[in-house]
Amino acid sequence: MRCSLALLGCAVACLLALLQNPVGADEPAVPAVNHLVDAALQKVWEAESVRPAELSSDAEFLRRVYLDTTGAPPTRAEAKAFLGDTDPAKREKLIDALVADPRFGRYLADYWTAAIRGRGAGQLNGSDLFAAWFAARVNAGAGFHEIWSEIVTAKGNLADAPAISVFFNDNEPRDLRDVSGHLSKVLTGVQIQCAQCHKHPYENIEVADFNGMTSFFIGAVARVNNDIRPARVTLTESDENVRRIKEALRKRDSLPKDQQALVDLYAQFIKPRTLDGKWAESQDPRRWRGELARWLVGAGNRQTPRYIVNRTFALAFGRGLHEPVDDFNSYTSPSHAELLETLTDWFVAQGWDVRRLYAGLLKSRAWQLSSVVADKKAQPRHFASYPVRHLGPEQFIAAIVALADAEDLAQAVDAAKRKVFEDARKAAAEHAKQKEQGKLPDSERRISYDLETLAKYEKWVEAMPDDWLLRRTAAARYARLASDDEMAESESFTSSIDQALAVMNG
């Protein structure tokens, strides 16, 4: 008994010691994102005598938080449960629950697919596969540094590795110069494409800098075989292009002038160098994309996490701390530079965790302010009220889907989710029948059907919840009715005349 009492005394002493000196007490506490945001904005409001709006009502908050985490308005049951809850912490609890919900991963996938890959239209063009892959990675808890690396280094067949779709456009290989400029813009917010043919007009980016970045992709070989249905889309790595260019360089002086010019053109793309002047360490072009990925998300490159933080802030607040969100340059400055850098530090320290970052932004008082402006002199950069915003394409469609009749929904799901695959299998069966009977038209004799790949595509699409696939399918069609200033598919839903007419006329 004495021994038991002694052990009990030791246990109590240890417990008291832990309470007085908890584990990790010497480590600095990680600041909450909402406190960082609110403190920074409060400082600006006081310095510029700006009066912020009142806190949003529960009903206003509820609609906003569902649209900004699930991409759809709350259901009647969800609204009733929240509005009837008397817990003072119910807002924070709901934010945590929604950001942990798989629907949030799909919401982020919609947003980033539009930016990185484009929405496209149709289940076999890679856009839906990319979105499904992206959502799966987010919902698996992957940090964005991992996702970014996987995009840059993707390889394999489209059916197995949807991330390769960024190297293709409408099932055709993209020029590697386009890939380089595009990925720099959508993964880091630095636009280098203007230096493709001449020195950048207003940035210190030379043609050699652009070529150096493009060189990292020279080992990527994109192929599309349209004689196979569905088209066989693959991305592999090879040193063949570099070997041929180097061989041509050795023979250059003996070649005709026009061929010498061609050799000189291609020779510019075998010298991989990052924008900050770091040359690739490996001589093997098959390793260059891996080196680029490590530089892109490495400790010495703050621009990539800064860009992700800024776009995440813009997703929550309707505008970024830096505008435009995809064009960091020398002549525009962040509206709140210190806050952007502080959030970037936090983001990197927390393993590039966008879920935690986004939840913190939504818990801020600034995000939960009413949309009713309290001070007329407040500017958008003050974030003194929540902006009245257009619904995004997917949000707009989701709101319509929520009101749709169950029978109509079933028909729409069948058309979007199953008919394309059923039609493909019927075409394959008819092709096999005509081939056996010797009745294949000349134009069809080179064609073959890959039912295994078709089944893989179908598996990706079948795994997508019906409502998500519907809103993606319809949103892609509506978004194609608007374009940006570079004649590319618009990321946002601007309610153009064409879009309005399409909505009114079905």
XYZ file of C-alpha atoms in Angstrom:
506
model
C 0.000 0.000 0.000
C 2.859 2.325 0.810
C 4.278 1.695 -2.693
C 0.934 2.567 -4.301
C 0.721 5.798 -2.332
C 4.249 6.706 -3.399
C 3.380 6.116 -7.042
C 0.230 8.184 -6.650
C 2.274 10.990 -5.117
C 4.705 10.908 -8.046
C 1.830 11.009 -10.507
C 0.291 14.039 -8.798
C 3.649 15.819 -8.734
C 4.181 15.127 -12.424
C 0.690 16.389 -13.234
C 1.270 19.610 -11.309
C 4.576 20.110 -13.095
C 2.910 19.663 -16.462
C 0.193 22.143 -15.558
C 2.755 24.709 -14.457
C 5.157 24.042 -17.366
C 3.158 22.518 -20.231
C 4.977 20.734 -23.028
C 6.033 23.264 -25.644
C 5.576 26.205 -23.278
C 8.897 27.634 -24.395
C 7.798 27.496 -28.044
C 6.122 30.626 -29.402
C 2.378 30.222 -29.937
C 1.228 30.170 -33.552
C -0.836 33.336 -34.114
C -4.367 32.838 -35.372
C -4.937 34.032 -38.933
C -8.134 35.861 -38.001
C -6.268 37.881 -35.370
C -3.517 38.765 -37.846
C -6.069 39.997 -40.383
C -8.215 41.915 -37.915
C -5.249 43.595 -36.209
C -3.783 44.749 -39.525
C -7.078 46.121 -40.841
C -8.006 47.740 -37.530
C -4.707 49.612 -37.643
C -5.527 50.946 -41.122
C -9.103 51.868 -40.173
C -7.882 53.882 -37.197
C -5.067 55.560 -39.136
C -7.418 56.620 -41.951
C -10.506 57.248 -39.795
C -12.588 54.619 -41.573
C -15.626 53.216 -39.789
C -16.216 49.531 -40.596
C -19.642 48.026 -41.165
C -21.559 46.224 -38.442
C -21.205 42.486 -38.033
C -23.345 40.514 -40.475
C -26.571 38.923 -39.285
C -26.673 35.161 -38.795
C -28.730 34.774 -41.977
C -26.281 36.861 -44.016
C -23.326 34.960 -42.551
C -24.969 31.594 -43.208
C -25.564 32.188 -46.915
C -22.084 33.643 -47.335
C -20.213 30.882 -45.535
C -21.920 28.095 -47.482
C -21.367 29.770 -50.844
C -17.728 30.452 -49.962
C -16.929 26.926 -48.754
C -19.234 24.523 -50.587
C -20.031 26.627 -53.640
C -23.765 26.248 -53.000
C -26.386 27.874 -50.753
C -27.358 26.033 -47.550
C -30.232 23.569 -47.588
C -33.393 24.226 -45.604
C -32.242 21.753 -42.934
C -28.783 23.331 -42.699
C -30.264 26.812 -42.378
C -32.767 25.730 -39.730
C -30.073 24.001 -37.669
C -27.738 27.000 -37.671
C -30.323 29.731 -37.128
C -31.836 27.792 -34.236
C -28.471 27.209 -32.551
C -27.825 29.412 -29.498
C -24.151 28.489 -29.049
C -22.067 31.728 -29.054
C -19.287 29.847 -30.886
C -21.558 28.469 -33.601
C -19.965 30.529 -36.387
C -16.453 29.270 -35.680
C -17.725 25.703 -35.321
C -19.597 25.867 -38.624
C -16.538 27.262 -40.425
C -14.389 24.425 -39.082
C -16.990 21.843 -40.106
C -17.409 23.214 -43.621
C -13.689 23.569 -44.317
C -13.254 19.939 -43.203
C -16.123 18.863 -45.488
C -15.223 17.175 -48.825
C -17.349 19.815 -50.531
C -14.691 22.385 -49.654
C -12.067 20.384 -51.542
C -14.382 20.377 -54.544
C -14.987 24.124 -54.185
C -11.229 24.777 -54.240
C -10.913 22.417 -57.197
C -13.480 24.446 -59.153
C -11.592 27.655 -58.414
C -8.092 26.411 -59.187
C -9.113 24.285 -62.179
C -10.574 27.389 -63.819
C -7.298 29.232 -63.201
C -4.803 26.466 -63.997
C -6.505 24.201 -66.495
C -9.604 26.017 -67.721
C -13.085 24.596 -67.352
C -13.492 23.081 -70.795
C -16.690 21.280 -71.720
C -17.126 17.515 -71.856
C -15.907 14.639 -69.710
C -13.114 13.493 -72.034
C -11.128 16.732 -72.347
C -9.284 16.471 -69.032
C -10.855 19.387 -67.154
C -13.234 17.320 -65.026
C -10.518 14.736 -64.462
C -8.137 17.481 -63.311
C -10.798 18.887 -60.964
C -11.534 15.438 -59.525
C -7.803 14.838 -58.992
C -7.294 18.276 -57.412
C -10.232 17.815 -55.027
C -8.944 14.389 -54.010
C -5.508 15.825 -53.186
C -6.998 18.672 -51.124
C -9.347 16.320 -49.276
C -6.425 13.981 -48.582
C -4.706 16.835 -46.730
C -1.947 17.534 -49.265
C -0.122 20.829 -48.835
C -0.222 23.150 -51.819
C 3.549 22.843 -52.221
C 2.952 19.143 -52.910
C 0.118 19.809 -55.356
C 2.151 22.453 -57.218
C 5.121 20.068 -57.507
C 2.866 17.296 -58.796
C 1.473 19.576 -61.498
C 4.909 20.658 -62.731
C 6.333 17.109 -62.739
C 3.211 15.233 -63.888
C 3.693 12.354 -66.325
C 1.850 9.294 -67.573
C -1.526 8.778 -69.248
C -4.333 11.288 -68.772
C -6.604 8.566 -67.409
C -4.088 7.751 -64.659
C -2.478 11.171 -64.121
C -5.011 13.976 -64.775
C -2.458 16.630 -63.765
C -0.795 16.214 -67.185
C -3.789 17.954 -68.757
C -2.123 21.351 -68.187
C 0.303 20.368 -70.965
C -2.569 19.979 -73.450
C -5.261 22.173 -74.919
C -8.391 20.524 -76.321
C -6.497 17.226 -76.435
C -3.649 18.698 -78.451
C -0.123 19.198 -77.058
C 0.594 22.777 -76.057
C 3.707 24.521 -77.284
C 6.218 24.296 -74.433
C 6.665 28.069 -74.578
C 2.957 28.432 -73.867
C 3.238 25.918 -71.022
C 6.124 27.860 -69.478
C 4.402 31.244 -69.626
C 1.059 29.855 -68.492
C 2.376 27.920 -65.495
C 4.456 30.884 -64.346
C 1.300 32.999 -64.371
C -1.105 30.528 -62.730
C 1.297 28.918 -60.239
C 3.348 31.963 -59.157
C 1.532 35.089 -60.377
C 4.568 36.226 -62.397
C 3.825 36.893 -66.069
C 6.807 36.144 -68.289
C 5.009 35.476 -71.574
C 5.623 39.023 -72.841
C 9.349 38.203 -72.976
C 8.829 35.312 -75.364
C 9.779 37.369 -78.418
C 11.338 40.539 -76.995
C 12.392 42.110 -73.727
C 9.460 42.486 -71.379
C 8.053 45.997 -71.995
C 7.965 47.034 -68.332
C 9.759 44.327 -66.316
C 13.406 43.348 -66.112
C 12.753 40.054 -67.904
C 14.780 39.312 -71.013
C 14.086 36.792 -73.778
C 16.933 34.725 -72.323
C 15.071 34.601 -68.997
C 11.934 33.310 -70.686
C 13.932 30.750 -72.658
C 15.700 29.652 -69.491
C 12.377 28.896 -67.810
C 11.026 27.153 -70.906
C 14.143 24.977 -71.073
C 13.030 23.153 -67.923
C 10.204 21.612 -69.956
C 12.242 20.475 -72.979
C 12.386 16.926 -71.612
C 8.581 16.677 -71.459
C 7.164 14.904 -74.509
C 3.410 15.340 -74.969
C 1.621 13.082 -77.429
C -1.975 12.615 -78.548
C -3.050 9.648 -80.652
C -6.434 10.530 -82.129
C -6.643 7.229 -83.994
C -7.505 5.659 -80.645
C -10.882 6.402 -79.054
C -10.894 8.009 -76.573
C -7.744 9.781 -77.670
C -4.607 8.428 -76.003
C -3.079 11.415 -74.206
C 0.363 10.855 -72.685
C 3.224 12.853 -71.233
C 6.620 11.204 -70.910
C 10.170 12.356 -70.217
C 12.987 11.965 -72.714
C 16.441 13.345 -73.444
C 15.918 12.856 -77.184
C 15.124 16.494 -78.012
C 18.236 17.774 -76.246
C 20.440 15.118 -77.852
C 19.179 16.084 -81.312
C 19.711 19.786 -80.676
C 23.257 19.207 -79.423
C 24.025 17.002 -82.427
C 22.698 19.708 -84.752
C 24.861 22.298 -82.982
C 27.961 20.224 -83.690
C 27.072 20.205 -87.405
C 25.768 23.753 -87.514
C 28.539 25.360 -89.585
C 28.090 22.825 -92.374
C 24.346 23.384 -92.647
C 22.516 25.780 -95.014
C 21.709 29.224 -93.614
C 18.010 28.498 -93.063
C 18.820 25.338 -91.112
C 21.450 27.181 -89.088
C 18.766 29.666 -88.038
C 16.526 26.783 -86.984
C 19.324 25.226 -84.934
C 19.985 28.577 -83.255
C 16.298 28.854 -82.389
C 16.092 25.461 -80.694
C 19.490 25.849 -79.012
C 17.953 28.551 -76.808
C 15.859 25.918 -75.019
C 18.551 23.614 -73.638
C 19.879 25.997 -70.973
C 17.453 25.787 -68.014
C 17.742 28.722 -65.643
C 15.310 30.082 -63.052
C 14.230 33.711 -62.994
C 16.643 34.425 -60.144
C 19.562 33.122 -62.206
C 20.001 29.570 -60.879
C 21.134 27.090 -63.533
C 19.891 23.500 -63.479
C 22.340 21.251 -61.665
C 21.662 18.106 -63.690
C 22.676 17.621 -67.315
C 19.779 15.191 -67.790
C 16.684 16.972 -69.205
C 14.506 14.260 -67.677
C 15.369 15.715 -64.258
C 14.844 19.363 -65.109
C 11.150 19.594 -64.279
C 11.900 18.133 -60.869
C 14.525 20.819 -60.293
C 12.060 23.503 -61.366
C 9.439 22.150 -58.966
C 11.902 22.189 -56.067
C 12.836 25.793 -56.867
C 9.191 26.772 -57.261
C 8.229 25.701 -53.739
C 11.669 25.912 -52.127
C 12.558 27.908 -49.035
C 14.284 30.604 -51.084
C 11.258 31.348 -53.265
C 8.648 33.401 -51.397
C 6.743 34.425 -54.502
C 4.910 31.118 -54.910
C 3.453 30.949 -51.375
C 2.814 34.716 -51.464
C 0.786 34.242 -54.635
C -1.226 31.319 -53.206
C -1.968 33.284 -50.034
C -3.061 36.297 -52.074
C -5.389 34.259 -54.297
C -6.826 32.511 -51.254
C -7.467 35.905 -49.654
C -9.139 37.041 -52.880
C -11.315 33.926 -52.922
C -12.568 34.814 -49.444
C -12.786 38.611 -49.692
C -13.540 39.203 -53.371
C -10.217 40.948 -54.020
C -6.617 40.234 -53.142
C -4.157 42.113 -51.000
C -2.378 42.518 -54.337
C -4.270 43.221 -57.554
C -4.334 41.790 -60.147
C -3.978 38.464 -58.370
C -2.099 36.850 -61.264
C 0.251 39.721 -62.129
C 2.819 40.576 -59.467
C 5.073 43.196 -61.009
C 7.340 46.134 -60.242
C 4.772 48.896 -60.702
C 1.909 47.662 -58.501
C 2.128 47.234 -54.748
C -0.022 45.320 -52.265
C -2.652 47.361 -50.460
C -1.481 45.743 -47.206
C 2.077 44.601 -47.862
C 2.950 43.786 -44.255
C -0.165 41.646 -43.809
C 0.548 39.744 -47.025
C 4.083 38.950 -45.876
C 2.896 37.967 -42.392
C 0.277 35.606 -43.812
C 2.876 34.159 -46.188
C 5.184 33.429 -43.242
C 2.304 31.761 -41.407
C 1.299 29.719 -44.468
C 4.785 28.331 -45.079
C 5.272 27.539 -41.384
C 1.998 25.581 -41.372
C 2.961 23.342 -44.287
C 1.181 25.303 -47.019
C -2.151 24.298 -45.475
C -4.829 26.189 -47.408
C -7.625 24.671 -45.313
C -6.306 26.256 -42.109
C -5.499 29.515 -43.879
C -8.976 29.786 -45.360
C -10.710 28.875 -42.097
C -8.734 31.613 -40.351
C -9.703 34.180 -42.969
C -13.383 33.299 -42.579
C -13.161 33.553 -38.789
C -11.913 37.131 -39.018
C -14.282 39.926 -38.061
C -13.440 41.594 -41.374
C -14.833 38.673 -43.389
C -17.951 38.545 -41.220
C -18.815 42.226 -41.635
C -22.116 43.168 -43.207
C -22.327 44.220 -46.850
C -24.099 47.412 -45.767
C -21.446 50.133 -46.054
C -21.147 52.235 -42.898
C -18.632 54.834 -44.100
C -18.903 56.339 -47.586
C -15.224 57.228 -47.696
C -14.220 53.574 -47.276
C -12.472 52.178 -50.354
C -12.389 48.512 -51.464
C -8.790 48.276 -50.188
C -10.023 49.018 -46.661
C -12.090 45.800 -46.488
C -14.419 47.770 -44.202
C -17.493 45.883 -45.414
C -18.060 42.629 -47.239
C -18.353 43.352 -50.966
C -21.470 42.541 -52.938
C -20.149 39.930 -55.374
C -21.248 38.110 -58.511
C -21.863 34.441 -57.986
C -19.159 32.399 -59.664
C -20.222 30.154 -62.567
C -20.355 27.033 -60.420
C -22.136 28.878 -57.573
C -24.721 30.227 -60.009
C -25.441 26.771 -61.413
C -25.458 25.216 -57.920
C -28.190 27.646 -56.851
C -30.291 26.590 -59.851
C -29.640 22.889 -59.220
C -30.844 23.337 -55.632
C -34.252 24.427 -56.979
C -34.531 21.831 -59.740
C -37.115 19.054 -59.864
C -35.777 15.602 -58.922
C -36.850 14.065 -62.243
C -35.191 16.842 -64.236
C -32.031 16.381 -62.184
C -31.978 12.658 -62.872
C -32.216 13.296 -66.615
C -29.459 15.907 -66.466
C -27.190 13.567 -64.494
C -27.799 10.793 -66.992
C -26.867 13.104 -69.872
C -23.769 14.516 -68.177
C -22.500 11.440 -66.395
C -23.444 8.383 -68.389
C -24.555 9.123 -71.926
C -21.101 10.113 -73.187
C -19.692 6.767 -72.051
C -22.658 4.744 -73.267
C -22.370 6.394 -76.682
C -18.637 5.616 -76.779
C -19.241 1.932 -75.985
C -21.970 1.730 -78.630
C -19.601 3.270 -81.180
C -16.912 0.731 -80.220
C -19.354 -2.169 -80.607
C -20.557 -0.893 -83.984
C -16.957 -0.421 -85.136
C -16.096 -4.009 -84.137
C -19.191 -5.325 -85.910
C -18.420 -3.491 -89.155
C -14.791 -4.591 -88.996
C -15.802 -8.237 -88.604
C -18.168 -7.919 -91.561
C -15.548 -6.164 -93.672
C -17.724 -3.084 -93.998
C -15.512 -0.485 -92.328
C -15.252 2.762 -94.330
C -11.708 3.675 -95.354
C -11.758 6.624 -92.947
C -12.432 4.266 -90.017
C -9.847 1.563 -90.690
C -7.101 3.259 -88.694
C -9.405 3.768 -85.734
C -9.339 1.530 -82.665
C -11.147 1.720 -79.340
C -9.481 1.564 -75.932
C -12.259 0.428 -73.607
C -9.853 0.095 -70.671
C -8.990 3.800 -70.823
C -12.663 4.654 -71.317
C -13.460 2.728 -68.127
C -10.791 4.698 -66.239
C -12.287 7.985 -67.414
C -15.709 6.762 -66.376
C -14.401 5.795 -62.929
C -13.124 9.349 -62.349
C -16.452 10.846 -63.422
C -18.606 8.325 -61.535
C -16.744 9.240 -58.340
C -17.879 12.855 -58.725
C -21.107 13.604 -56.808
C -24.015 14.221 -59.163
C -24.589 17.835 -58.141
C -20.897 18.670 -58.546
C -20.660 17.185 -62.019
C -23.834 18.983 -63.091
C -22.651 22.371 -61.940
C -19.246 21.856 -63.549
C -20.773 20.743 -66.856
C -23.237 23.638 -67.051
C -20.757 26.212 -65.709
C -18.222 25.256 -68.373
C -20.761 25.908 -71.111
C -21.816 29.272 -69.676
C -18.241 30.392 -68.975
C -17.328 29.803 -72.621
C -19.701 32.642 -73.512
C -17.247 35.137 -71.977
C -13.502 35.621 -72.446
C -10.757 37.736 -70.892
C -8.597 40.387 -72.549
C -6.316 37.667 -73.980
C -9.298 35.878 -75.568
C -8.932 33.053 -73.061
C -11.797 31.524 -71.136
C -12.849 33.897 -68.360
C -12.260 32.664 -64.811
C -15.195 34.669 -63.469
C -18.886 34.818 -64.328
C -19.376 38.374 -65.518
C -23.006 38.064 -66.600
C -22.286 39.087 -70.171
C -25.145 39.647 -72.608
C -24.488 36.242 -74.185
C -24.594 34.583 -70.770
C -27.791 36.385 -69.781
C -29.500 35.338 -73.031
C -28.371 31.753 -72.524
C -29.875 31.725 -69.023
C -33.178 33.257 -70.163
C -33.525 30.885 -73.103
C -32.284 27.737 -71.397
